[in-house]
Short mmCIF file of C-alpha atoms and ligand atoms in Angstrom, two decimals:
data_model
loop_
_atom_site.label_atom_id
_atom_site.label_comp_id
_atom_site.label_asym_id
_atom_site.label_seq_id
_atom_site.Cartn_x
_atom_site.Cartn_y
_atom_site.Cartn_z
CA UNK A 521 14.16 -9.56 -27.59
CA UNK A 522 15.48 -7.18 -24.79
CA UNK A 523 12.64 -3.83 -24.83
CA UNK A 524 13.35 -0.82 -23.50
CA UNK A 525 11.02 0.96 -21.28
CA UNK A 526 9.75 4.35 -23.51
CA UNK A 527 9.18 5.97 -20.18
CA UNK A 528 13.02 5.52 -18.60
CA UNK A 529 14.65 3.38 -16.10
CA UNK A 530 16.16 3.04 -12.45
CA UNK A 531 19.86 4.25 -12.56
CA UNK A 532 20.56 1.44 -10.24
CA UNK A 533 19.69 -1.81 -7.72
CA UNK A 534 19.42 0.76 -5.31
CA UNK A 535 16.85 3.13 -7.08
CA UNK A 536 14.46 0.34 -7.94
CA UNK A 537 14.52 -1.03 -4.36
CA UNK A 538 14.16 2.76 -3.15
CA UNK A 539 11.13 3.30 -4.51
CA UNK A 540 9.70 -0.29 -4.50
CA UNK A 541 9.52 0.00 -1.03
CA UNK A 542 8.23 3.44 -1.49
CA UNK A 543 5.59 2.35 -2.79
CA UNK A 544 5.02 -0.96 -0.54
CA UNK A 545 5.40 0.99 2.63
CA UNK A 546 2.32 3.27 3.23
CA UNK A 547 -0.43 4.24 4.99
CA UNK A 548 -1.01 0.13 5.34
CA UNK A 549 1.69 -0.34 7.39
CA UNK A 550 1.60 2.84 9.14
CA UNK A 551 -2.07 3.36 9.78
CA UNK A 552 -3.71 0.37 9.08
CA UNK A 553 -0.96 -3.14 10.20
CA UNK A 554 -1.01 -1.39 13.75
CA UNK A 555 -4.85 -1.38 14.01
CA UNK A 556 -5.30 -4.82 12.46
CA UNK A 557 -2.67 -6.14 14.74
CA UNK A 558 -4.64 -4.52 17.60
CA UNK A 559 -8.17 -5.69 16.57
CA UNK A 560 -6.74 -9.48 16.14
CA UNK A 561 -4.98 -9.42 19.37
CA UNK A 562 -0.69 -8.99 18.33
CA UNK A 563 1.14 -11.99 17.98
CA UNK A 564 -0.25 -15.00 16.46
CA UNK A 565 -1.39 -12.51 13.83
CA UNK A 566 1.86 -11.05 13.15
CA UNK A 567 3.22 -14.54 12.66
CA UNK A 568 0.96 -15.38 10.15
CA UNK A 569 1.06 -12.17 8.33
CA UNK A 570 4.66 -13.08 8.32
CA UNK A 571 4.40 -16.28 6.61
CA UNK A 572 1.71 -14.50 4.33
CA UNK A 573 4.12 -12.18 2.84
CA UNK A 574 6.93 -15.30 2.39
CA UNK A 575 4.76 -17.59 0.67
CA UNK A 576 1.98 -15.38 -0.86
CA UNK A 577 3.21 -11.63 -1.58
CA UNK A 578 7.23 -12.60 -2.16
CA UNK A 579 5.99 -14.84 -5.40
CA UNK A 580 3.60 -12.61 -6.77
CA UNK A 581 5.85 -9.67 -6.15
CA UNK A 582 8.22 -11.54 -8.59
CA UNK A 583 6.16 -12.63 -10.77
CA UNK A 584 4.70 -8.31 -10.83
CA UNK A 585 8.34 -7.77 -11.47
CA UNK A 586 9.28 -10.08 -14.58
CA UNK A 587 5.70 -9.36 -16.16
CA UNK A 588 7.17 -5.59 -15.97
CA UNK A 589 10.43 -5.96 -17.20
CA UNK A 590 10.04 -8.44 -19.98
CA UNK A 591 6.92 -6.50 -21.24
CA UNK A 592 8.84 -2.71 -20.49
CA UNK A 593 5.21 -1.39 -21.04
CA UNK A 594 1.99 -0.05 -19.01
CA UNK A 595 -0.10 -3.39 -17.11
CA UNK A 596 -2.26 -3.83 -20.21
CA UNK A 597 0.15 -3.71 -22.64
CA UNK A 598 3.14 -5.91 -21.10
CA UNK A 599 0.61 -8.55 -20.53
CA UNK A 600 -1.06 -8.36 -23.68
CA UNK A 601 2.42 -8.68 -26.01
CA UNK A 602 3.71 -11.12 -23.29
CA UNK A 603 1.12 -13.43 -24.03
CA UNK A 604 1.37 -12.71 -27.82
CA UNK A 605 4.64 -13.43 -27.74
CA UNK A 606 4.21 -17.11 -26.13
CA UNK A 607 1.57 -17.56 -28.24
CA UNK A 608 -1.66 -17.38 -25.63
CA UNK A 609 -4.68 -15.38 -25.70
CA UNK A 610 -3.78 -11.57 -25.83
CA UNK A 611 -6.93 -11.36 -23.78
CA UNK A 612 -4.74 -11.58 -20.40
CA UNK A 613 -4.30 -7.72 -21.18
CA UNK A 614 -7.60 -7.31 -19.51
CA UNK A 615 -5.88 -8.37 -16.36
CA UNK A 616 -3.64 -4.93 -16.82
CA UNK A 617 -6.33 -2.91 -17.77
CA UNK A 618 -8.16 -4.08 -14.53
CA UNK A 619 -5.08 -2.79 -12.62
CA UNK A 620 -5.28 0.70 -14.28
CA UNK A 621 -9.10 1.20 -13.20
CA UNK A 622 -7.68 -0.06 -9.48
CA UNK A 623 -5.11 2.23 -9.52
CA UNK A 624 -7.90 5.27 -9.97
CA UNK A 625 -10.31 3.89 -7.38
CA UNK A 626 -7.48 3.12 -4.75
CA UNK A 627 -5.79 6.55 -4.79
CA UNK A 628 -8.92 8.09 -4.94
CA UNK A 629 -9.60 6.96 -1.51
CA UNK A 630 -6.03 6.57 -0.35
CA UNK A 631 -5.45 10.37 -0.98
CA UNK A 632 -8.50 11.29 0.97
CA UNK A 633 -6.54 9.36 3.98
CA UNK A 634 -3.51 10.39 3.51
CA UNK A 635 -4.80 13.85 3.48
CA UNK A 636 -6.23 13.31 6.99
CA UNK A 637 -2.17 12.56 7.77
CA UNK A 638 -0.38 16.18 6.20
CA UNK A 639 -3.70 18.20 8.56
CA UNK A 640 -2.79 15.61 11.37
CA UNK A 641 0.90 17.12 11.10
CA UNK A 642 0.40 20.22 10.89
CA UNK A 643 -1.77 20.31 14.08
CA UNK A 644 0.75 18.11 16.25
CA UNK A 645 3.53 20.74 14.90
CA UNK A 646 1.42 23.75 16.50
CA UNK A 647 0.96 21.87 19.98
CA UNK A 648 -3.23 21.48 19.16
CA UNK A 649 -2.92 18.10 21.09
CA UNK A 650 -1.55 19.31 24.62
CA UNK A 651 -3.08 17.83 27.11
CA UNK A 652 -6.23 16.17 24.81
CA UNK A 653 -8.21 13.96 26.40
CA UNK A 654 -10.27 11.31 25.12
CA UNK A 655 -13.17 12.95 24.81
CA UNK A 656 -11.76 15.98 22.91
CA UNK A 657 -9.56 13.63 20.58
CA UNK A 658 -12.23 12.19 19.22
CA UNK A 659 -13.81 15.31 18.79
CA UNK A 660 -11.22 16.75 17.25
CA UNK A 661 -10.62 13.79 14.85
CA UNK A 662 -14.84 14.13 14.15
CA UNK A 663 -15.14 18.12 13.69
CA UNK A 664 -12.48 17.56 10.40
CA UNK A 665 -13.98 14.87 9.06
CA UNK A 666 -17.97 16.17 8.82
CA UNK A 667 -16.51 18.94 7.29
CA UNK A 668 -16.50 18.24 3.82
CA UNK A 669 -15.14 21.50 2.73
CA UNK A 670 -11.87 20.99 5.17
CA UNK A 671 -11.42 17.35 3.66
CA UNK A 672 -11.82 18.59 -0.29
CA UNK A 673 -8.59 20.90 0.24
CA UNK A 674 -6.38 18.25 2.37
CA UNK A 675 -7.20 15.69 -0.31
CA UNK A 676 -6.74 18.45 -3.12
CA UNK A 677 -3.32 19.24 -1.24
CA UNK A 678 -1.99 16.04 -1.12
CA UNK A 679 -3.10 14.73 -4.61
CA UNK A 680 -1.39 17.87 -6.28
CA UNK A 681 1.41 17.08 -4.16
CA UNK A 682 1.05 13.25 -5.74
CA UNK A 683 0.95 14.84 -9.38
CA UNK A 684 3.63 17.21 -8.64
CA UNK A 685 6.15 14.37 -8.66
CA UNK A 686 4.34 11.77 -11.04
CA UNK A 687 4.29 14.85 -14.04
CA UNK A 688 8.45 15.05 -13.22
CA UNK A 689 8.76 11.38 -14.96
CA UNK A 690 10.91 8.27 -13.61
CA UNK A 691 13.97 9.78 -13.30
CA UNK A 692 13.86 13.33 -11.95
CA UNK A 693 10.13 12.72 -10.22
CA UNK A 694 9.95 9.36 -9.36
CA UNK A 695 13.53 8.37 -8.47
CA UNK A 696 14.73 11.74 -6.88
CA UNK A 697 11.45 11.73 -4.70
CA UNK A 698 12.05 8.10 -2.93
CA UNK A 699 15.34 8.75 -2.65
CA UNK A 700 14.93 11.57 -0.54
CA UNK A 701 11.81 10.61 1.51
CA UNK A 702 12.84 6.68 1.96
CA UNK A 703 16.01 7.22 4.44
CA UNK A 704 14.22 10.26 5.72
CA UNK A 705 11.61 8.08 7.07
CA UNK A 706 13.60 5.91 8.02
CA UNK A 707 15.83 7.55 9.94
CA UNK A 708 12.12 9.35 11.46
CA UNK A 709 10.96 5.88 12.17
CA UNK A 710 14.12 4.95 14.14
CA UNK A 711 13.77 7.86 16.08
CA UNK A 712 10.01 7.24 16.90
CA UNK A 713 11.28 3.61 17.76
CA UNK A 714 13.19 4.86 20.36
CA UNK A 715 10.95 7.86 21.84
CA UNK A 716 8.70 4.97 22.23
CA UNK A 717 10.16 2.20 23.74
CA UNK A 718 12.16 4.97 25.90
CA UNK A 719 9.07 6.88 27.37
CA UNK A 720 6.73 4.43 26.48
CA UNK A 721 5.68 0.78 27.97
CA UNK A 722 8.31 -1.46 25.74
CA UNK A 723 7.80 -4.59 28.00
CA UNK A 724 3.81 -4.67 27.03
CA UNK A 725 4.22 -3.80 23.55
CA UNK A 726 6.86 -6.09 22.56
CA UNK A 727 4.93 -9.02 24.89
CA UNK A 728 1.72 -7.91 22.32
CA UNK A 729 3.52 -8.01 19.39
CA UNK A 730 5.83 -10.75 19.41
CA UNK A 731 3.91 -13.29 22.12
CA UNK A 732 1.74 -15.23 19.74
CA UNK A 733 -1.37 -16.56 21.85
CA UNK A 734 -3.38 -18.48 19.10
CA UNK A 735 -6.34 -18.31 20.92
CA UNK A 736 -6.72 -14.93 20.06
CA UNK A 737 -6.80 -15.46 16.26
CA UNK A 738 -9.84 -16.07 14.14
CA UNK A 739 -9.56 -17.88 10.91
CA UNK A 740 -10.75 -14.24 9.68
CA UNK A 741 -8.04 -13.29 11.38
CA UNK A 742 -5.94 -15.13 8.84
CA UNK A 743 -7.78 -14.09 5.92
CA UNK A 744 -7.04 -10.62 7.00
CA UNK A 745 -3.51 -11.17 7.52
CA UNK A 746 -3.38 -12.18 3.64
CA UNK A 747 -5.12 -8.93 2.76
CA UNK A 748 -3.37 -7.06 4.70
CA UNK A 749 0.28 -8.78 3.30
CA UNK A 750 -1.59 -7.59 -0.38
CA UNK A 751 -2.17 -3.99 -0.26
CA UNK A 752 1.33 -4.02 2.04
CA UNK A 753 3.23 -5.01 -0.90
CA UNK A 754 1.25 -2.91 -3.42
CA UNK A 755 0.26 -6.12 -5.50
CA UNK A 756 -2.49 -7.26 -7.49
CA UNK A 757 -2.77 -3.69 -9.76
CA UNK A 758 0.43 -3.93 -11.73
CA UNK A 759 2.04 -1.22 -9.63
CA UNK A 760 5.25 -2.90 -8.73
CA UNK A 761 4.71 -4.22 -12.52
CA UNK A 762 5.40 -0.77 -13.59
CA UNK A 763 7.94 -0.08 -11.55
CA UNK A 764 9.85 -3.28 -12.66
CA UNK A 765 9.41 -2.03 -16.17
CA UNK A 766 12.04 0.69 -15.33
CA UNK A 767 14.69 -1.75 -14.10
CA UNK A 768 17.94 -2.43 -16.18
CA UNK A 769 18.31 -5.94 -17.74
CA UNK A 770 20.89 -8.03 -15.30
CA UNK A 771 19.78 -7.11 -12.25
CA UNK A 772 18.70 -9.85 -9.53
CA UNK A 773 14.55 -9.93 -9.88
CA UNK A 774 14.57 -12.47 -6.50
CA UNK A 775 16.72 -10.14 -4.63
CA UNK A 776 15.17 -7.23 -5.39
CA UNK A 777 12.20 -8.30 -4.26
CA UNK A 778 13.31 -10.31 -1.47
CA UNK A 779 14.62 -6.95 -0.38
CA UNK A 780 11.85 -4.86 -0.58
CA UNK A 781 9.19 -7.30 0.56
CA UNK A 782 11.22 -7.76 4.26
CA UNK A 783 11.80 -4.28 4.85
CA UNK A 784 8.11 -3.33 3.87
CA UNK A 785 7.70 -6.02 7.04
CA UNK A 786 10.31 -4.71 9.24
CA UNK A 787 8.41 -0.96 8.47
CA UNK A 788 5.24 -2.62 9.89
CA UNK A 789 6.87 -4.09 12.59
CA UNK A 790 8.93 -0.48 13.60
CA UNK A 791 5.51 0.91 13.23
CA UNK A 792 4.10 -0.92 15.73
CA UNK A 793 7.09 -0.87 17.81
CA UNK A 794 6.76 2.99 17.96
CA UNK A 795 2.92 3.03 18.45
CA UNK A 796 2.56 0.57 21.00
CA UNK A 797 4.36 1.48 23.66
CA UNK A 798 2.98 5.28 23.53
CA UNK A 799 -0.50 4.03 23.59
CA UNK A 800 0.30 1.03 26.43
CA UNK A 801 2.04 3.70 28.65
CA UNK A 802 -1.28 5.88 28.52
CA UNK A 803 -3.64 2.98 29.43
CA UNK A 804 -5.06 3.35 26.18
CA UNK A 805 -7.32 0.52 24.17
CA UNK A 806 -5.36 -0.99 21.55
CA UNK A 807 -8.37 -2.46 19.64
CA UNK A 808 -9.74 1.07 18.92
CA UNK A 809 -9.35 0.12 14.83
CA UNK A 810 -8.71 2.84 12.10
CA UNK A 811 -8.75 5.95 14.74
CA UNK A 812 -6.14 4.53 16.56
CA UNK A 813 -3.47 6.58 14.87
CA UNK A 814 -6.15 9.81 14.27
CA UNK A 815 -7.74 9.35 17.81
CA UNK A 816 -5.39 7.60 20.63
CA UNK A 817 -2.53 8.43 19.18
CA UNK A 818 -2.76 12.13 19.60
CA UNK A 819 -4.27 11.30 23.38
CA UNK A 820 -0.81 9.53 23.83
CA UNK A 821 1.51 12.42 22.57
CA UNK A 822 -0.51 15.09 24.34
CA UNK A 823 0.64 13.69 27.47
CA UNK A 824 3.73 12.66 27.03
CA UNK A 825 7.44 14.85 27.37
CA UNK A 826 8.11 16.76 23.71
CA UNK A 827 4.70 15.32 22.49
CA UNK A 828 4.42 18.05 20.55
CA UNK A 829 7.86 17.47 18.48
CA UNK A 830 7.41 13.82 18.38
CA UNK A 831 3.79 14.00 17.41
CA UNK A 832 4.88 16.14 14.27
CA UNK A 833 7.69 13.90 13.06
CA UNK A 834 5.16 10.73 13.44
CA UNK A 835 2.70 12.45 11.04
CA UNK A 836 5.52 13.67 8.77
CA UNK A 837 6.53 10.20 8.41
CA UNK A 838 2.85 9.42 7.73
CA UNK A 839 3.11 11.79 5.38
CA UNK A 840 5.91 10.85 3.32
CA UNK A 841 5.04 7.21 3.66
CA UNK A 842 1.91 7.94 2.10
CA UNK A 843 3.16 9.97 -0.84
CA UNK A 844 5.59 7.56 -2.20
CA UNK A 845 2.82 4.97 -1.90
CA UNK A 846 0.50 7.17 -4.24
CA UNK A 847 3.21 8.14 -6.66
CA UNK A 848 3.05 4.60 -7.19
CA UNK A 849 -0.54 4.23 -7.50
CA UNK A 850 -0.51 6.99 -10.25
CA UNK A 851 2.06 5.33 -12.43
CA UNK A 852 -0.07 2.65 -14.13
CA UNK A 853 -3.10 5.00 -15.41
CA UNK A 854 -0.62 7.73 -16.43
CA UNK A 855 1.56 4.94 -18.21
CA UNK A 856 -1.55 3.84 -19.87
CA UNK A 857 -2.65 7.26 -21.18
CA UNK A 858 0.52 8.30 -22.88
CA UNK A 859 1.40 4.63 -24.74
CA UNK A 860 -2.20 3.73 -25.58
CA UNK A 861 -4.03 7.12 -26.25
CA UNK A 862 -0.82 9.09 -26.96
CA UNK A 863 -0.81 11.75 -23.97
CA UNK A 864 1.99 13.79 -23.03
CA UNK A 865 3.43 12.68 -19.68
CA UNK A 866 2.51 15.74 -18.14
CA UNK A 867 -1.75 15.99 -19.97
CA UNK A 868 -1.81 12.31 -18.44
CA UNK A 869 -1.06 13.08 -14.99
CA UNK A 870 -3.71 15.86 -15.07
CA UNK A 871 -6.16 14.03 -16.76
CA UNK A 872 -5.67 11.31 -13.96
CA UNK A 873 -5.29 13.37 -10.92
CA UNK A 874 -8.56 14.88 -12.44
CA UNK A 875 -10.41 11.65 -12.00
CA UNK A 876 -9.07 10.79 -8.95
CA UNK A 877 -9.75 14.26 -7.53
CA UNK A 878 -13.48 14.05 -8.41
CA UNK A 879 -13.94 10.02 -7.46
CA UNK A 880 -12.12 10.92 -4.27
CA UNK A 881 -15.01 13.28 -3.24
CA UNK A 882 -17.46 10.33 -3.07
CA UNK A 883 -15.16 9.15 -0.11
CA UNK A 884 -14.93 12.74 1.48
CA UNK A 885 -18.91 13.08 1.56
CA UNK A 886 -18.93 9.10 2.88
CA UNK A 887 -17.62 10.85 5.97
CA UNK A 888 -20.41 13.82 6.09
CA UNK A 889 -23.34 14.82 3.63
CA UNK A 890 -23.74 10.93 2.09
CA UNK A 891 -22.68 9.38 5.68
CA UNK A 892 -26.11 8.04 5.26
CA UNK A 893 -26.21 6.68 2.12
CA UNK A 894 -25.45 2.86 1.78
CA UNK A 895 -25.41 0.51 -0.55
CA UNK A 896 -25.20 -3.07 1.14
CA UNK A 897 -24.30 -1.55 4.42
CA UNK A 898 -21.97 0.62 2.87
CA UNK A 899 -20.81 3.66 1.71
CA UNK A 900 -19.28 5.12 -1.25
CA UNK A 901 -15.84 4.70 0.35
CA UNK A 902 -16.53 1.23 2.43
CA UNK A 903 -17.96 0.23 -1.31
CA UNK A 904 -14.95 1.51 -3.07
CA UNK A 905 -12.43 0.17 -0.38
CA UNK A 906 -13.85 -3.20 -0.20
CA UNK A 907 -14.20 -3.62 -4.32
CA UNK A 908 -10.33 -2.66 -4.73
CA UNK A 909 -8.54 -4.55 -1.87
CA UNK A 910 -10.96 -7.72 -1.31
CA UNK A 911 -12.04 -8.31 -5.22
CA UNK A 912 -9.81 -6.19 -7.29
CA UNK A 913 -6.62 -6.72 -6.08
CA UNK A 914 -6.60 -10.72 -5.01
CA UNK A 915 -8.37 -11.28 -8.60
CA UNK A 916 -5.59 -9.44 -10.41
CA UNK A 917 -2.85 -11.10 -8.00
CA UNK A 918 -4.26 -14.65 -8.56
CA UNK A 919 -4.11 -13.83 -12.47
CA UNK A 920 -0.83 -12.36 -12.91
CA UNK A 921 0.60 -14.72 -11.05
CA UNK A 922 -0.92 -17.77 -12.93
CA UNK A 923 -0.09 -15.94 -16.08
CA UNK A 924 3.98 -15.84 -15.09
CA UNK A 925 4.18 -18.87 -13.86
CA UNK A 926 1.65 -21.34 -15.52
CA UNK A 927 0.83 -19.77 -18.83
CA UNK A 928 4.21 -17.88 -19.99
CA UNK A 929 6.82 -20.28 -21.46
CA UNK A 930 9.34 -21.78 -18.67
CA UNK A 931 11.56 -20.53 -21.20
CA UNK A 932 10.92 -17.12 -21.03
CA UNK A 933 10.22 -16.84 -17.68
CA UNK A 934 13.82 -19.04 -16.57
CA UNK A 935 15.29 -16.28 -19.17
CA UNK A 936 14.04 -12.45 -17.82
CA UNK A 937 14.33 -14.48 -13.79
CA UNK A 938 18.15 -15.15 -14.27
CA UNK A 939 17.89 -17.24 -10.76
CA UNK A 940 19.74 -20.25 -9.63
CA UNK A 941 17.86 -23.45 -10.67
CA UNK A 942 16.31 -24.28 -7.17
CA UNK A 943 15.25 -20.51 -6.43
CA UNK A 944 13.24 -20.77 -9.91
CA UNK A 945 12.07 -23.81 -9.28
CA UNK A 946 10.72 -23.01 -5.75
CA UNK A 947 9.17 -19.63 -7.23
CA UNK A 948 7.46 -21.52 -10.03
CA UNK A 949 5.95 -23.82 -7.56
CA UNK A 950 4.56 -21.21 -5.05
CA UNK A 951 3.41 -18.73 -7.41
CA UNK A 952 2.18 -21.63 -9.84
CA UNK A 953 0.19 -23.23 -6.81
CA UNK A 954 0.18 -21.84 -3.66
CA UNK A 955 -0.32 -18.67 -4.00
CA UNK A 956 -2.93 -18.64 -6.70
CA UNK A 957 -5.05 -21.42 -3.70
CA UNK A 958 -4.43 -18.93 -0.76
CA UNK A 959 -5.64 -16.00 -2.86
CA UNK A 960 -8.76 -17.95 -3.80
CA UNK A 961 -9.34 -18.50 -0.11
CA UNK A 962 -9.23 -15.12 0.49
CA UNK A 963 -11.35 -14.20 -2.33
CA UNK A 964 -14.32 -16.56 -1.99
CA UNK A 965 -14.21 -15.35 1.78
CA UNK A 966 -14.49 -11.87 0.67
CA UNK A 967 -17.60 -12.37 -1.57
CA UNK A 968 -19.16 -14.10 0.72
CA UNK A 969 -18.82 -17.60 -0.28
CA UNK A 970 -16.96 -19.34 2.94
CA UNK A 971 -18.08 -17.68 6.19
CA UNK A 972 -15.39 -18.23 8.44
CA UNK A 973 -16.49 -16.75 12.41
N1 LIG B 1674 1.29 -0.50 -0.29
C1 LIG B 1674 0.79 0.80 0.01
C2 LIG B 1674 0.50 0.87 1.51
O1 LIG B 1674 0.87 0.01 2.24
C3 LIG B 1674 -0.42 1.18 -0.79
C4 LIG B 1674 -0.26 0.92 -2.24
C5 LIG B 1674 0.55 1.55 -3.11
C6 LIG B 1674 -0.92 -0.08 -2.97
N2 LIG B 1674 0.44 0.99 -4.35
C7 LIG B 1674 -0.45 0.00 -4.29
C8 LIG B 1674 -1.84 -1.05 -2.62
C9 LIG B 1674 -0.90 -0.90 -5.24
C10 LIG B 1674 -2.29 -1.93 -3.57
C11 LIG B 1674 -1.82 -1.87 -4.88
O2 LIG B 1674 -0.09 1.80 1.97
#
């Protein structure tokens, strides 16, 4: 019964968790859980994001990670022999396939970002944000982005970058990579914890983060928090299913995951614990959304003792953050290409990066030459960002987690979970019921079918 993964596998606990969280912790807690937190006003939403990941992400990360092992095969094709082999409709490979298109359309967009972060470092290292001010920030942040031209080459850097490592394979690409970047940004993200609550305002940041004033919280506020705990945890696209297909037989799924899914929180939480402060201590507007990182941040730094060398590191953590995240992304459509249309590892990862190079542009010219050009209110990269993480990526959550826990035989899940009999049961219950509800919530809210003010 026991498959083995024709791609290669984790060398230990360790490596899996490595690059799990790798690929969980990202531009999403780095850019994006700050400037949610902000917009929703700190506490109350960081509780509930909390309980979001416990009850929501932690089951469906499991159930990503015994789809992956048991099936040792790209999304499509673990689901689709899973289900054969329990005897339900093979058509639950459609689910996987689903996740492959996601995982073109998110990194298309997710390397424009993170391409903003590798020219945001390089212009903290060479002291372009002395003595900003608000006014020039945001000029700055707005001269790079209507320049089409200056976004194609960061996004071109940072995808070849991406392909670079995904072309290496599991072990000397994948593995090697996290575990090198993953205590490095840790050990970065300490050290911004503590620039910050040293020459930054701790008291205020701390009070915003961790007093929870429900007032303060809409019940789109809530929704968002369950988005948010989503794309956090990279689920919904078969990512961490991948990534689970690479990890040894006997190894604790639960724990794993349990592992990866708190310190993709505690990331988040040092993330805001290191931006906070800065931007408090600077009378700066926490609510400023997605340029709070591009646009006040800088502000912050500029004024602020070594700015310049702390400024750098923050971005280089961006940086890395972002690149194990889209390592991960990568890893289903490459997968994909070499079992079901015979590619070599290495054709694959160009053939991909090639797609995701030329969708990405549609988000670059979002920003300049099409800025204008909306569909619904939106453009190509609103469009593109809102079809991935509010329809996408709940509808291929909800699914994969019904499929592990209601439609797969007990049997064969109780037999690839290994777990104590009350931890299975409890999973079985929450990814069997609750979280398939919540993610409906989230989903009928996102198309429009509850309004929630
Ligand atoms: N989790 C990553 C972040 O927080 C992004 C990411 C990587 C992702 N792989 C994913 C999101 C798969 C959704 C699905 O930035």
């Amino acid at each position: 019964m026991a498959r083995k993964s024709v791609h290669g596998q984790w060398s230990s606990r360790l490596a899996f968790i490595l690059a799990a969280t790798g690929s969980a912790v990202g531009l999403g807690n780095i850019w994006k859980f700050p400037y949610v937190t902000g917009e929703n006003g700190g506490g109350a939403f960081v509780l509930v994001y909390i309980l979001c990941v416990a009850c929501v992400g932690l089951p469906i990360m499991v159930a990503e990670i015994l789809i992956g092992r048991r099936g040792r095969q790209n999304p499509m094709d673990s689901m689709g022999s899973l289900a054969r082999d329990d005897g339900c409709s093979p058509h639950w490979q459609w689910v996987g396939l689903m996740g492959v298109f996601a995982g073109f359309l998110i990194l298309s967009f997710y390397s424009v970002i993170a391409g903003w972060a590798v020219a945001y470092f390089f212009r903290a290292a060479t002291g372009l944000f002395r003595g900003v001010t608000a006014t020039s920030s945001k000029q700055i942040f707005q001269r790079m982005i209507a320049d089409p031209e200056r976004l194609i080459a960061w996004h071109t850097a940072f995808l070849a970058m991406t392909m670079f490592i995904t072309a290496r394979g599991v072990a000397s690409g994948l593995e090697r990579a996290s575990k090198i970047m993953m205590p490095a940004l840790f050990v970065i993200l300490l050290i911004m914890v503590g620039y910050g609550l040293h020459a930054g305002d701790a008291q205020r940041a701390i009070d915003f983060l961790f007093r929870a004033d429900f007032h303060r919280l809409s019940a789109a506020g809530v929704l968002e928090a369950m988005g948010q705990a989503f794309f956090s945890l990279s689920l919904g696209m078969g990512a961490i299913m991948i990534y689970g297909s690479y990890l040894p037989a006997g190894i604790s799924i639960t724990r794993s995951a349990l592992v990866v899914a708190v310190s993709d929180t505690v990331v988040a939480l040092l993330a805001g614990l290191a931006i906070f402060p800065v931007v408090f201590s600077q009378h700066l507007h926490v609510g400023s959304g997605p340029g709070l990182i591009f646009v006040t941040l800088p502000i912050a730094f500029g004024h602020m003792p070594y700015g310049a060398l702390f400024g750098a590191l923050f971005f280089l953590l961006l940086v890395f953050a972002a690149w194990t995240s889209a390592i991960s992304l990568m890893e289903p459509p490459v997968t994909w290409l070499v079992e079901r249309h015979r590619m070599s590892r290495f054709g694959a990862t160009l053939f991909t990066g090639g797609v995701v190079w030329v969708l990405g542009l549609g988000t670059v010219f979002s920003f300049n030459l099409w800025s204008g050009v909306t569909l619904w209110h939106m453009t190509f990269f609103d469009a593109v960002d809102n079809l991935t993480s509010n329809i996408m990526l709940p509808l291929g959550g909800f699914a994969i987690s019904v499929f592990a826990a209601g439609v797969m035989a007990r049997e064969s899940s109780a037999q690839e979970l290994q777990a104590a009999p009350t931890v299975y049961r409890v999973w079985r219950f929450l990814a069997r019921f609750v979280a398939p509800a919540a993610v409906a919530l989230v989903f009928l809210n996102a198309i429009g079918v509850l309004r929630f003010r």
